[in-house]
Coordinates of N, CA and C in Angstrom, one line a residue:
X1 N -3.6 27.8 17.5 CA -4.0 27.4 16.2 C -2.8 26.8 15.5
X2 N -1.8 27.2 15.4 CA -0.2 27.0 14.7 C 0.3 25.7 15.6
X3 N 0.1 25.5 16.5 CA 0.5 24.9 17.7 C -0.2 23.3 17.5
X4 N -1.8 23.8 17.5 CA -2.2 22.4 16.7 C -1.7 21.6 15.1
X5 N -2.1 22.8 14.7 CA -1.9 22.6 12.8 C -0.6 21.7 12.8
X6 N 0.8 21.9 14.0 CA 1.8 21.4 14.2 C 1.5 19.9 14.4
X7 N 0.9 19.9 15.2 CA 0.7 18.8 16.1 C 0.1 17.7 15.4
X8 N -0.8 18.1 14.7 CA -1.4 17.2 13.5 C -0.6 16.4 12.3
X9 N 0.3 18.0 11.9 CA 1.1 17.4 10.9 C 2.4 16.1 11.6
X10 N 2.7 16.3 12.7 CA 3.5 15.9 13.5 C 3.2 14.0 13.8
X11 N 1.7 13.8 14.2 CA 0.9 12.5 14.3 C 1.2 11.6 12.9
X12 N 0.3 12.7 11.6 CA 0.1 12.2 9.9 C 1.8 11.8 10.0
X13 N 2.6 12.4 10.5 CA 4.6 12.2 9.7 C 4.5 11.0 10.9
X14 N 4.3 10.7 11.5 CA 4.6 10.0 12.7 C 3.7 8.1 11.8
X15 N 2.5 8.8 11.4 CA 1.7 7.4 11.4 C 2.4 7.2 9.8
X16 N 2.7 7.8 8.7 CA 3.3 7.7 7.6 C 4.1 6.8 7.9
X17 N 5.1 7.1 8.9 CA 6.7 6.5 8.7 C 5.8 5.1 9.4
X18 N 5.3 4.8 10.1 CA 4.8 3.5 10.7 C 4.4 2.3 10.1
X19 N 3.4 3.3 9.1 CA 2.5 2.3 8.1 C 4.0 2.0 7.0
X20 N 4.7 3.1 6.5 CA 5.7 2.3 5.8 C 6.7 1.7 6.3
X21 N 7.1 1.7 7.2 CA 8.0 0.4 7.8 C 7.1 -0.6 7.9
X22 N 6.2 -0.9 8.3 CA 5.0 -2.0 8.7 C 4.9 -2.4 6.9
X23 N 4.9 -1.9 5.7 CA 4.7 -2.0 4.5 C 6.0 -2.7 4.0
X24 N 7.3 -2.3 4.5 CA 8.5 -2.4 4.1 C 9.0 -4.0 4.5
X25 N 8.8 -4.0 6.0 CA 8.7 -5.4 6.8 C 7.7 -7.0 6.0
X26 N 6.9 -6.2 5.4 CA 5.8 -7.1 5.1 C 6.4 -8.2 3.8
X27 N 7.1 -7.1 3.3 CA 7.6 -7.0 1.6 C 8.9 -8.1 2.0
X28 N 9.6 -7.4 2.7 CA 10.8 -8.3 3.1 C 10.6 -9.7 3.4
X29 N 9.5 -10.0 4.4 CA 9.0 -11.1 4.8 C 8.2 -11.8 4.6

């Protein structure tokens, strides 16, 4: 259970930082 809950929060921090570099990039360019 803990092990998922992790793993989820782990994807959302993963897809976060993606979408705002991809947002950051956009802005620059």
């Amino acid at each position: 259970m803990v092990l998922i809950f992790f793993i989820v929060l782990t994807i959302g921090f993963i897809l976060e930082i993606g979408s705002g570099s991809i947002k950051l990039v956009s802005n620059n360019s």
